Amino acid sequence: MRKALVIGGGVAGPVAALALRRAGIDATVYEAYPSTADGIGGTLAIAPNGLAALAVVGARDAVVDSGLPIPRSVLSFGSKEVELPRLSGLPPMRLVHRADLYRTLYDVAVAGGVKFEHGKRLVAIDDAGDGVTARFADGGTATADVLIGADGVHSTVRGLIDPDAPGPSYTGMLGFESIVDRPVPTPTGTMCFTFGRRAYYLYWRRPDGRTQFGANLPQDRPMSLAEARAVPAAEWLRRLRAAYGDDDPGGDLVRHIDPAQLTVTGSLHIMPPVPRWHRGRVVLVGDAVHAPSNSSGQGASLAIESAVELARCLRDLPDAPSAFTAYERLRRARVERIAARAAKINHVKAPGPVARAMMPILMRLMLKTAMRPEKTFGPDQRFSIDWSARAELALARA
């Protein structure tokens, strides 16, 4: 294999293209939007395992420089607060704005020789057996040895691989973020995960002394980003104050949000298990095939890992079908285990009446889990891909 088409220029796409180039495969990224995603989206966490995967493609330092380290995390419920223990010997997770991550990965990829083509919305795929052709809405085409769908939870490629493939599932929550010109009594570098009286929220102190506030507001039905942003900020602030007004410090924070600083990050979705990850010369990577909820703290990191693993399999296996089969075998169990655990947490973050009544019990269970970090999070965060080892060796150990 000498050439690959990568559909989607978010997180997994540029990383896959960089890893493919390192594997000796030329890759071009085709993005549906007319430009890069500057100014779009909320905040992402890059876990230690995500940083390890970024190091393989030479993007770790750039992402670290653009992010805020979070060496300390606190879980609170009412008046009870517990500091979550860290895994020893690992770097802290990094918080980075989604748009900054996109721009950083884009810049690193371009510097590494990756080509990007914007305004290329995929509409069809022709897999002739000896090559695959992508057809775009503007009438253009591109042909290569393999096509990689890195086009997110609403993936077009997923439906072209399998018309019966499941789509994303709504978590019952709508995401919001804001920078609030109010201090909180926590040091910079501490993330506070808080279960308020009516809903879940989080906050952290920024280096400039202001506070970053994030909320997962329960919402009966999913809304498109355009639909959610069409609602006046004053209405969303009314709902946020109703949900968090009696919490400390949540109430003070939401009462001081400037409407111009409120960002709706959109309805939160997860991907259920996808039966078919690949077909012929076409394969899925990242959120297109595995998107755990943001409760996992692993969505971007898993996408980055999978992009690197896919490139290693294409480097080491003799043809596309065997490479894709190996890739799925190496990735499916890991990503589905993390997604399943995060889905359980969602039920606590968006509780119904019965769950709200059981919240003290649920909280004790969560604390018990959190206090066993090596068993609970060690396999997630200590994971790394040995790029120098052949994929066959990893398969033998799987």
CSV table of C-alpha atoms in Angstrom, one decimal:
chain,number,residue,atom,x,y,z
A,1,MET,CA,0.0,0.0,0.0
A,2,ARG,CA,1.3,3.4,-1.0
A,3,LYS,CA,-1.6,5.8,-0.8
A,4,ALA,CA,-4.5,6.5,1.6
A,5,LEU,CA,-7.5,8.8,1.6
A,6,VAL,CA,-8.5,10.1,5.0
A,7,ILE,CA,-12.0,11.4,5.3
A,8,GLY,CA,-12.3,13.9,8.1
A,9,GLY,CA,-9.9,16.6,9.5
A,10,GLY,CA,-10.9,16.5,13.2
A,11,VAL,CA,-8.7,14.7,15.7
A,12,ALA,CA,-8.3,11.1,14.3
A,13,GLY,CA,-7.8,12.2,10.7
A,14,PRO,CA,-4.6,14.3,11.0
A,15,VAL,CA,-3.1,11.8,13.4
A,16,ALA,CA,-3.9,8.9,11.1
A,17,ALA,CA,-2.3,10.8,8.2
A,18,LEU,CA,0.8,11.5,10.2
A,19,ALA,CA,1.1,7.9,11.3
A,20,LEU,CA,0.6,6.6,7.8
A,21,ARG,CA,3.3,8.9,6.5
A,22,ARG,CA,5.6,7.5,9.2
A,23,ALA,CA,4.6,4.0,8.0
A,24,GLY,CA,5.6,5.0,4.4
A,25,ILE,CA,2.1,5.5,3.1
A,26,ASP,CA,1.2,8.8,1.5
A,27,ALA,CA,-2.1,10.3,3.0
A,28,THR,CA,-4.3,13.2,2.0
A,29,VAL,CA,-7.0,14.4,4.4
A,30,TYR,CA,-10.4,15.4,2.8
A,31,GLU,CA,-12.5,17.7,5.0
A,32,ALA,CA,-16.1,18.6,4.3
A,33,TYR,CA,-15.9,22.0,5.9
A,34,PRO,CA,-14.5,24.9,3.8
A,35,SER,CA,-11.8,25.8,6.4
A,36,THR,CA,-10.2,24.6,9.7
A,37,ALA,CA,-12.4,24.5,12.8
A,38,ASP,CA,-11.0,27.7,14.4
A,39,GLY,CA,-13.1,29.0,17.2
A,40,ILE,CA,-15.5,26.0,17.2
A,41,GLY,CA,-16.2,23.6,20.1
A,42,GLY,CA,-15.5,23.3,23.8
A,43,THR,CA,-12.7,21.8,25.9
A,44,LEU,CA,-11.2,18.3,25.6
A,45,ALA,CA,-9.1,16.3,27.9
A,46,ILE,CA,-6.0,14.4,26.6
A,47,ALA,CA,-5.2,11.6,29.0
A,48,PRO,CA,-1.6,10.2,29.5
A,49,ASN,CA,-2.3,7.4,27.0
A,50,GLY,CA,-3.4,10.0,24.4
A,51,LEU,CA,-0.2,11.9,25.0
A,52,ALA,CA,1.8,8.7,24.5
A,53,ALA,CA,0.1,8.0,21.2
A,54,LEU,CA,0.7,11.6,20.1
A,55,ALA,CA,4.4,11.2,20.8
A,56,VAL,CA,4.5,8.4,18.1
A,57,VAL,CA,3.6,11.0,15.4
A,58,GLY,CA,5.6,13.9,16.8
A,59,ALA,CA,2.6,15.9,18.0
A,60,ARG,CA,2.9,15.5,21.8
A,61,ASP,CA,5.0,18.6,22.6
A,62,ALA,CA,2.8,20.9,20.5
A,63,VAL,CA,-0.4,19.6,22.2
A,64,VAL,CA,1.2,19.9,25.7
A,65,ASP,CA,2.2,23.4,25.0
A,66,SER,CA,-1.3,24.4,23.9
A,67,GLY,CA,-3.0,22.8,26.9
A,68,LEU,CA,-3.5,23.3,30.7
A,69,PRO,CA,-2.1,20.5,32.9
A,70,ILE,CA,-4.5,19.1,35.5
A,71,PRO,CA,-2.5,17.2,38.1
A,72,ARG,CA,-5.3,17.2,40.7
A,73,SER,CA,-8.9,16.1,40.5
A,74,VAL,CA,-11.6,16.4,43.2
A,75,LEU,CA,-15.0,14.6,43.3
A,76,SER,CA,-17.7,16.3,45.4
A,77,PHE,CA,-21.2,15.7,46.3
A,78,GLY,CA,-23.0,18.1,48.7
A,79,SER,CA,-20.6,18.8,51.5
A,80,LYS,CA,-18.4,15.8,50.9
A,81,GLU,CA,-15.3,16.2,48.8
A,82,VAL,CA,-12.7,13.6,48.0
A,83,GLU,CA,-9.4,14.1,46.2
A,84,LEU,CA,-9.0,11.5,43.5
A,85,PRO,CA,-5.6,9.7,43.7
A,86,ARG,CA,-3.3,9.9,40.7
A,87,LEU,CA,-1.5,7.1,39.0
A,88,SER,CA,2.2,7.3,39.8
A,89,GLY,CA,4.7,7.9,37.1
A,90,LEU,CA,2.3,9.4,34.5
A,91,PRO,CA,2.0,13.0,33.3
A,92,PRO,CA,-1.1,14.9,34.1
A,93,MET,CA,-3.9,15.1,31.7
A,94,ARG,CA,-4.0,18.2,29.5
A,95,LEU,CA,-7.1,20.3,28.9
A,96,VAL,CA,-7.2,21.9,25.4
A,97,HIS,CA,-9.9,23.7,23.6
A,98,ARG,CA,-11.2,21.6,20.7
A,99,ALA,CA,-10.4,24.3,18.1
A,100,ASP,CA,-6.8,24.7,19.5
A,101,LEU,CA,-6.3,20.9,19.3
A,102,TYR,CA,-7.6,20.9,15.7
A,103,ARG,CA,-5.3,23.8,14.7
A,104,THR,CA,-2.3,22.2,16.5
A,105,LEU,CA,-2.8,18.8,14.8
A,106,TYR,CA,-3.4,20.5,11.5
A,107,ASP,CA,-0.2,22.5,11.8
A,108,VAL,CA,1.9,19.5,12.8
A,109,ALA,CA,0.4,17.4,10.0
A,110,VAL,CA,1.1,20.1,7.3
A,111,ALA,CA,4.6,20.5,8.6
A,112,GLY,CA,5.0,16.7,8.3
A,113,GLY,CA,4.0,16.8,4.7
A,114,VAL,CA,0.3,15.9,5.0
A,115,LYS,CA,-2.0,17.5,2.3
A,116,PHE,CA,-5.4,18.8,3.2
A,117,GLU,CA,-8.3,19.5,0.9
A,118,HIS,CA,-11.2,21.5,2.2
A,119,GLY,CA,-14.8,21.7,1.0
A,120,LYS,CA,-14.7,18.0,0.1
A,121,ARG,CA,-18.0,16.4,1.3
A,122,LEU,CA,-18.0,12.7,0.6
A,123,VAL,CA,-21.1,11.3,-1.1
A,124,ALA,CA,-20.1,7.9,-2.4
A,125,ILE,CA,-17.3,5.2,-2.4
A,126,ASP,CA,-16.4,2.9,-5.3
A,127,ASP,CA,-14.3,-0.1,-4.1
A,128,ALA,CA,-13.0,-1.8,-7.2
A,129,GLY,CA,-11.0,-4.4,-5.4
A,130,ASP,CA,-7.6,-3.1,-6.6
A,131,GLY,CA,-8.3,0.4,-5.3
A,132,VAL,CA,-10.9,2.6,-3.8
A,133,THR,CA,-12.4,5.9,-5.2
A,134,ALA,CA,-14.0,8.6,-3.1
A,135,ARG,CA,-16.7,10.8,-4.8
A,136,PHE,CA,-17.4,14.2,-3.5
A,137,ALA,CA,-20.4,16.5,-3.6
A,138,ASP,CA,-18.5,19.0,-5.8
A,139,GLY,CA,-18.1,16.4,-8.5
A,140,GLY,CA,-14.4,15.6,-7.7
A,141,THR,CA,-12.9,12.2,-7.1
A,142,ALA,CA,-9.8,10.7,-5.5
A,143,THR,CA,-8.4,7.2,-5.7
A,144,ALA,CA,-6.0,5.3,-3.4
A,145,ASP,CA,-5.2,1.9,-2.0
A,146,VAL,CA,-7.4,2.4,1.1
A,147,LEU,CA,-9.9,4.9,2.4
A,148,ILE,CA,-10.1,5.7,6.1
A,149,GLY,CA,-13.3,7.2,7.6
A,150,ALA,CA,-12.4,9.6,10.4
A,151,ASP,CA,-15.5,11.6,10.0
A,152,GLY,CA,-17.0,11.6,13.5
A,153,VAL,CA,-20.1,10.3,15.2
A,154,HIS,CA,-22.3,11.3,12.2
A,155,SER,CA,-20.0,9.4,9.9
A,156,THR,CA,-20.9,9.1,6.2
A,157,VAL,CA,-18.3,6.4,5.7
A,158,ARG,CA,-19.9,4.2,8.4
A,159,GLY,CA,-23.2,4.2,6.5
A,160,LEU,CA,-21.4,3.4,3.2
A,161,ILE,CA,-19.6,0.5,4.8
A,162,ASP,CA,-22.9,-0.8,6.3
A,163,PRO,CA,-26.2,0.8,5.6
A,164,ASP,CA,-27.6,-0.9,8.7
A,165,ALA,CA,-24.9,0.4,11.0
A,166,PRO,CA,-26.2,2.1,14.2
A,167,GLY,CA,-26.0,5.8,14.5
A,168,PRO,CA,-25.0,7.7,17.6
A,169,SER,CA,-27.1,7.5,20.8
A,170,TYR,CA,-28.1,10.5,22.7
A,171,THR,CA,-26.9,10.6,26.3
A,172,GLY,CA,-29.8,12.9,27.5
A,173,MET,CA,-27.5,15.8,28.1
A,174,LEU,CA,-26.7,19.1,26.5
A,175,GLY,CA,-23.2,20.6,27.0
A,176,PHE,CA,-22.4,24.2,28.0
A,177,GLU,CA,-19.2,26.0,28.8
A,178,SER,CA,-18.3,29.5,29.9
A,179,ILE,CA,-15.4,31.5,31.2
A,180,VAL,CA,-16.7,33.3,34.4
A,181,ASP,CA,-15.1,36.4,35.8
A,182,ARG,CA,-15.3,35.0,39.4
A,183,PRO,CA,-12.6,33.2,41.5
A,184,VAL,CA,-13.0,29.8,43.1
A,185,PRO,CA,-11.2,28.6,46.2
A,186,THR,CA,-9.2,26.0,44.4
A,187,PRO,CA,-5.7,26.3,43.0
A,188,THR,CA,-5.0,26.3,39.2
A,189,GLY,CA,-4.5,22.8,38.0
A,190,THR,CA,-7.4,21.3,40.0
A,191,MET,CA,-10.5,19.9,38.3
A,192,CYS,CA,-13.6,19.8,40.4
A,193,PHE,CA,-16.3,17.2,39.3
A,194,THR,CA,-19.4,18.2,41.2
A,195,PHE,CA,-22.8,16.5,41.6
A,196,GLY,CA,-25.1,19.4,42.4
A,197,ARG,CA,-28.6,19.2,43.8
A,198,ARG,CA,-30.2,18.8,40.4
A,199,ALA,CA,-27.5,18.3,37.8
A,200,TYR,CA,-23.8,17.7,37.3
A,201,TYR,CA,-21.2,20.3,36.6
A,202,LEU,CA,-17.5,20.9,36.7
A,203,TYR,CA,-15.1,23.8,37.0
A,204,TRP,CA,-11.5,24.7,37.2
A,205,ARG,CA,-9.5,27.8,37.9
A,206,ARG,CA,-7.7,29.3,34.9
A,207,PRO,CA,-4.1,30.7,35.1
A,208,ASP,CA,-5.6,34.2,34.7
A,209,GLY,CA,-7.6,33.7,37.9
A,210,ARG,CA,-11.0,33.4,36.2
A,211,THR,CA,-13.0,30.2,36.3
A,212,GLN,CA,-13.9,27.8,33.6
A,213,PHE,CA,-17.4,26.3,34.1
A,214,GLY,CA,-18.8,23.3,32.3
A,215,ALA,CA,-22.3,21.8,32.6
A,216,ASN,CA,-24.1,18.8,31.3
A,217,LEU,CA,-27.7,19.9,31.5
A,218,PRO,CA,-30.3,17.2,31.3
A,219,GLN,CA,-32.4,17.6,28.1
A,220,ASP,CA,-35.2,15.4,27.0
A,221,ARG,CA,-34.5,15.5,23.3
A,222,PRO,CA,-31.3,16.0,21.3
A,223,MET,CA,-30.8,19.3,19.5
A,224,SER,CA,-28.5,20.1,16.6
A,225,LEU,CA,-25.8,22.5,17.4
A,226,ALA,CA,-27.4,25.1,15.1
A,227,GLU,CA,-30.8,24.6,16.9
A,228,ALA,CA,-29.3,24.8,20.4
A,229,ARG,CA,-27.3,28.0,19.5
A,230,ALA,CA,-30.5,29.6,18.0
A,231,VAL,CA,-31.9,29.6,21.5
A,232,PRO,CA,-31.2,33.0,23.2
A,233,ALA,CA,-28.4,32.9,25.7
A,234,ALA,CA,-30.7,34.4,28.3
A,235,GLU,CA,-33.0,31.4,28.1
A,236,TRP,CA,-30.1,28.9,28.6
A,237,LEU,CA,-28.9,31.0,31.5
A,238,ARG,CA,-32.3,30.9,33.1
A,239,ARG,CA,-32.3,27.1,32.9
A,240,LEU,CA,-28.7,26.9,34.2
A,241,ARG,CA,-29.6,29.1,37.2
A,242,ALA,CA,-32.6,27.0,37.9
A,243,ALA,CA,-30.5,23.9,37.8
A,244,TYR,CA,-27.4,25.1,39.7
A,245,GLY,CA,-28.6,28.2,41.6
A,246,ASP,CA,-28.7,26.4,45.0
A,247,ASP,CA,-25.2,24.9,44.6
A,248,ASP,CA,-21.9,26.2,45.9
A,249,PRO,CA,-20.0,27.4,44.0
A,250,GLY,CA,-22.2,26.5,41.0
A,251,GLY,CA,-24.9,29.1,41.9
A,252,ASP,CA,-22.4,32.0,42.2
A,253,LEU,CA,-20.8,31.0,38.9
A,254,VAL,CA,-23.9,30.7,36.8
A,255,ARG,CA,-25.3,34.0,38.2
A,256,HIS,CA,-22.2,35.7,36.9
A,257,ILE,CA,-21.9,34.2,33.4
A,258,ASP,CA,-21.8,36.9,30.8
A,259,PRO,CA,-24.3,35.9,28.1
A,260,ALA,CA,-21.7,36.7,25.4
A,261,GLN,CA,-19.3,34.2,27.1
A,262,LEU,CA,-21.8,31.3,27.2
A,263,THR,CA,-20.9,28.5,24.7
A,264,VAL,CA,-23.3,25.8,23.8
A,265,THR,CA,-21.2,22.8,22.9
A,266,GLY,CA,-24.1,20.7,21.8
A,267,SER,CA,-26.0,17.5,22.5
A,268,LEU,CA,-23.8,14.8,23.8
A,269,HIS,CA,-23.7,11.5,21.9
A,270,ILE,CA,-22.0,8.1,22.2
A,271,MET,CA,-21.5,5.4,19.7
A,272,PRO,CA,-23.0,2.0,20.5
A,273,PRO,CA,-20.9,-1.0,19.4
A,274,VAL,CA,-20.6,-0.9,15.7
A,275,PRO,CA,-20.9,-4.4,14.1
A,276,ARG,CA,-18.7,-3.7,11.0
A,277,TRP,CA,-15.5,-1.6,11.4
A,278,HIS,CA,-14.4,-2.2,7.8
A,279,ARG,CA,-15.3,-3.6,4.4
A,280,GLY,CA,-12.9,-4.2,1.5
A,281,ARG,CA,-10.5,-1.3,1.3
A,282,VAL,CA,-12.5,1.0,3.6
A,283,VAL,CA,-12.2,1.3,7.4
A,284,LEU,CA,-13.4,3.4,10.3
A,285,VAL,CA,-11.3,5.1,12.9
A,286,GLY,CA,-11.9,7.4,15.9
A,287,ASP,CA,-15.4,8.7,16.8
A,288,ALA,CA,-16.8,7.2,13.6
A,289,VAL,CA,-16.6,3.8,15.1
A,290,HIS,CA,-16.1,4.3,18.9
A,291,ALA,CA,-17.2,7.5,20.7
A,292,PRO,CA,-17.5,7.0,24.4
A,293,SER,CA,-19.3,9.8,26.4
A,294,ASN,CA,-17.2,12.6,27.8
A,295,SER,CA,-17.6,10.9,31.2
A,296,SER,CA,-14.8,8.6,30.1
A,297,GLY,CA,-12.3,11.5,29.7
A,298,GLN,CA,-10.9,9.2,26.9
A,299,GLY,CA,-12.7,10.1,23.7
A,300,ALA,CA,-10.0,12.1,22.0
A,301,SER,CA,-7.2,9.8,23.4
A,302,LEU,CA,-8.8,6.6,22.1
A,303,ALA,CA,-9.3,8.2,18.7
A,304,ILE,CA,-5.6,9.1,18.6
A,305,GLU,CA,-4.6,5.6,19.7
A,306,SER,CA,-6.7,4.0,17.1
A,307,ALA,CA,-5.3,6.2,14.4
A,308,VAL,CA,-1.8,5.1,15.3
A,309,GLU,CA,-2.7,1.4,15.6
A,310,LEU,CA,-4.4,1.4,12.2
A,311,ALA,CA,-1.3,2.9,10.6
A,312,ARG,CA,0.9,0.3,12.3
A,313,CYS,CA,-1.3,-2.6,11.0
A,314,LEU,CA,-1.3,-1.2,7.5
A,315,ARG,CA,2.5,-1.0,7.7
A,316,ASP,CA,3.0,-4.6,8.9
A,317,LEU,CA,0.2,-6.7,7.4
A,318,PRO,CA,0.3,-7.8,3.7
A,319,ASP,CA,-3.0,-6.4,2.5
A,320,ALA,CA,-5.9,-4.2,3.6
A,321,PRO,CA,-8.3,-6.9,4.8
A,322,SER,CA,-5.8,-8.5,7.0
A,323,ALA,CA,-4.6,-5.1,8.3
A,324,PHE,CA,-8.1,-4.0,9.1
A,325,THR,CA,-8.9,-7.3,10.8
A,326,ALA,CA,-5.8,-7.0,13.0
A,327,TYR,CA,-6.6,-3.4,13.8
A,328,GLU,CA,-10.2,-4.2,14.9
A,329,ARG,CA,-9.0,-7.2,17.0
A,330,LEU,CA,-6.4,-4.9,18.8
A,331,ARG,CA,-8.8,-2.1,19.5
A,332,ARG,CA,-12.4,-3.3,19.9
A,333,ALA,CA,-12.3,-4.8,23.3
A,334,ARG,CA,-10.4,-1.8,24.8
A,335,VAL,CA,-12.7,0.9,23.4
A,336,GLU,CA,-15.9,-0.9,24.2
A,337,ARG,CA,-14.9,-1.6,27.8
A,338,ILE,CA,-14.1,2.1,28.4
A,339,ALA,CA,-17.3,3.2,26.7
A,340,ALA,CA,-19.5,0.8,28.8
A,341,ARG,CA,-18.0,2.2,32.0
A,342,ALA,CA,-18.6,5.8,30.9
A,343,ALA,CA,-22.2,5.0,30.0
A,344,LYS,CA,-22.9,3.9,33.6
A,345,ILE,CA,-21.6,7.3,34.8
A,346,ASN,CA,-24.0,9.1,32.5
A,347,HIS,CA,-27.0,7.7,34.4
A,348,VAL,CA,-25.6,9.4,37.5
A,349,LYS,CA,-24.9,12.7,35.6
A,350,ALA,CA,-28.5,12.9,34.1
A,351,PRO,CA,-30.6,11.1,36.8
A,352,GLY,CA,-34.3,10.6,36.8
A,353,PRO,CA,-36.4,10.8,40.0
A,354,VAL,CA,-35.5,7.3,41.2
A,355,ALA,CA,-31.8,7.8,40.5
A,356,ARG,CA,-31.9,11.2,42.3
A,357,ALA,CA,-33.3,9.5,45.4
A,358,MET,CA,-30.5,6.9,45.2
A,359,MET,CA,-27.8,9.5,44.6
A,360,PRO,CA,-26.1,9.0,48.0
A,361,ILE,CA,-25.7,5.3,47.3
A,362,LEU,CA,-24.5,5.9,43.8
A,363,MET,CA,-22.0,8.4,45.1
A,364,ARG,CA,-20.6,5.9,47.6
A,365,LEU,CA,-20.2,3.4,44.8
A,366,MET,CA,-18.4,5.9,42.6
A,367,LEU,CA,-16.1,6.9,45.5
A,368,LYS,CA,-15.3,3.2,46.1
A,369,THR,CA,-14.3,2.8,42.4
A,370,ALA,CA,-12.3,6.1,42.3
A,371,MET,CA,-10.3,5.1,45.3
A,372,ARG,CA,-9.0,2.0,43.4
A,373,PRO,CA,-7.3,4.0,40.7
A,374,GLU,CA,-4.7,1.4,39.6
A,375,LYS,CA,-7.3,-1.2,39.0
A,376,THR,CA,-9.9,1.1,37.6
A,377,PHE,CA,-7.8,3.5,35.5
A,378,GLY,CA,-4.4,1.9,35.2
A,379,PRO,CA,-5.2,-0.2,32.1
A,380,ASP,CA,-6.7,2.9,30.5
A,381,GLN,CA,-4.0,5.5,31.2
A,382,ARG,CA,-0.8,3.3,31.2
A,383,PHE,CA,-1.6,1.9,27.7
A,384,SER,CA,0.9,2.7,25.0
A,385,ILE,CA,1.5,1.5,21.4
A,386,ASP,CA,5.0,0.2,20.8
A,387,TRP,CA,5.5,1.6,17.3
A,388,SER,CA,8.8,-0.2,16.9
A,389,ALA,CA,7.2,-3.6,17.5
A,390,ARG,CA,5.4,-5.3,14.6
A,391,ALA,CA,1.6,-5.6,14.7
A,392,GLU,CA,1.9,-9.4,14.6
A,393,LEU,CA,3.6,-9.3,17.9
A,394,ALA,CA,0.9,-7.2,19.5
A,395,LEU,CA,-1.7,-9.7,18.0
A,396,ALA,CA,0.1,-12.6,19.6
A,397,ARG,CA,-0.2,-10.9,23.0
A,398,ALA,CA,-3.8,-9.9,22.6
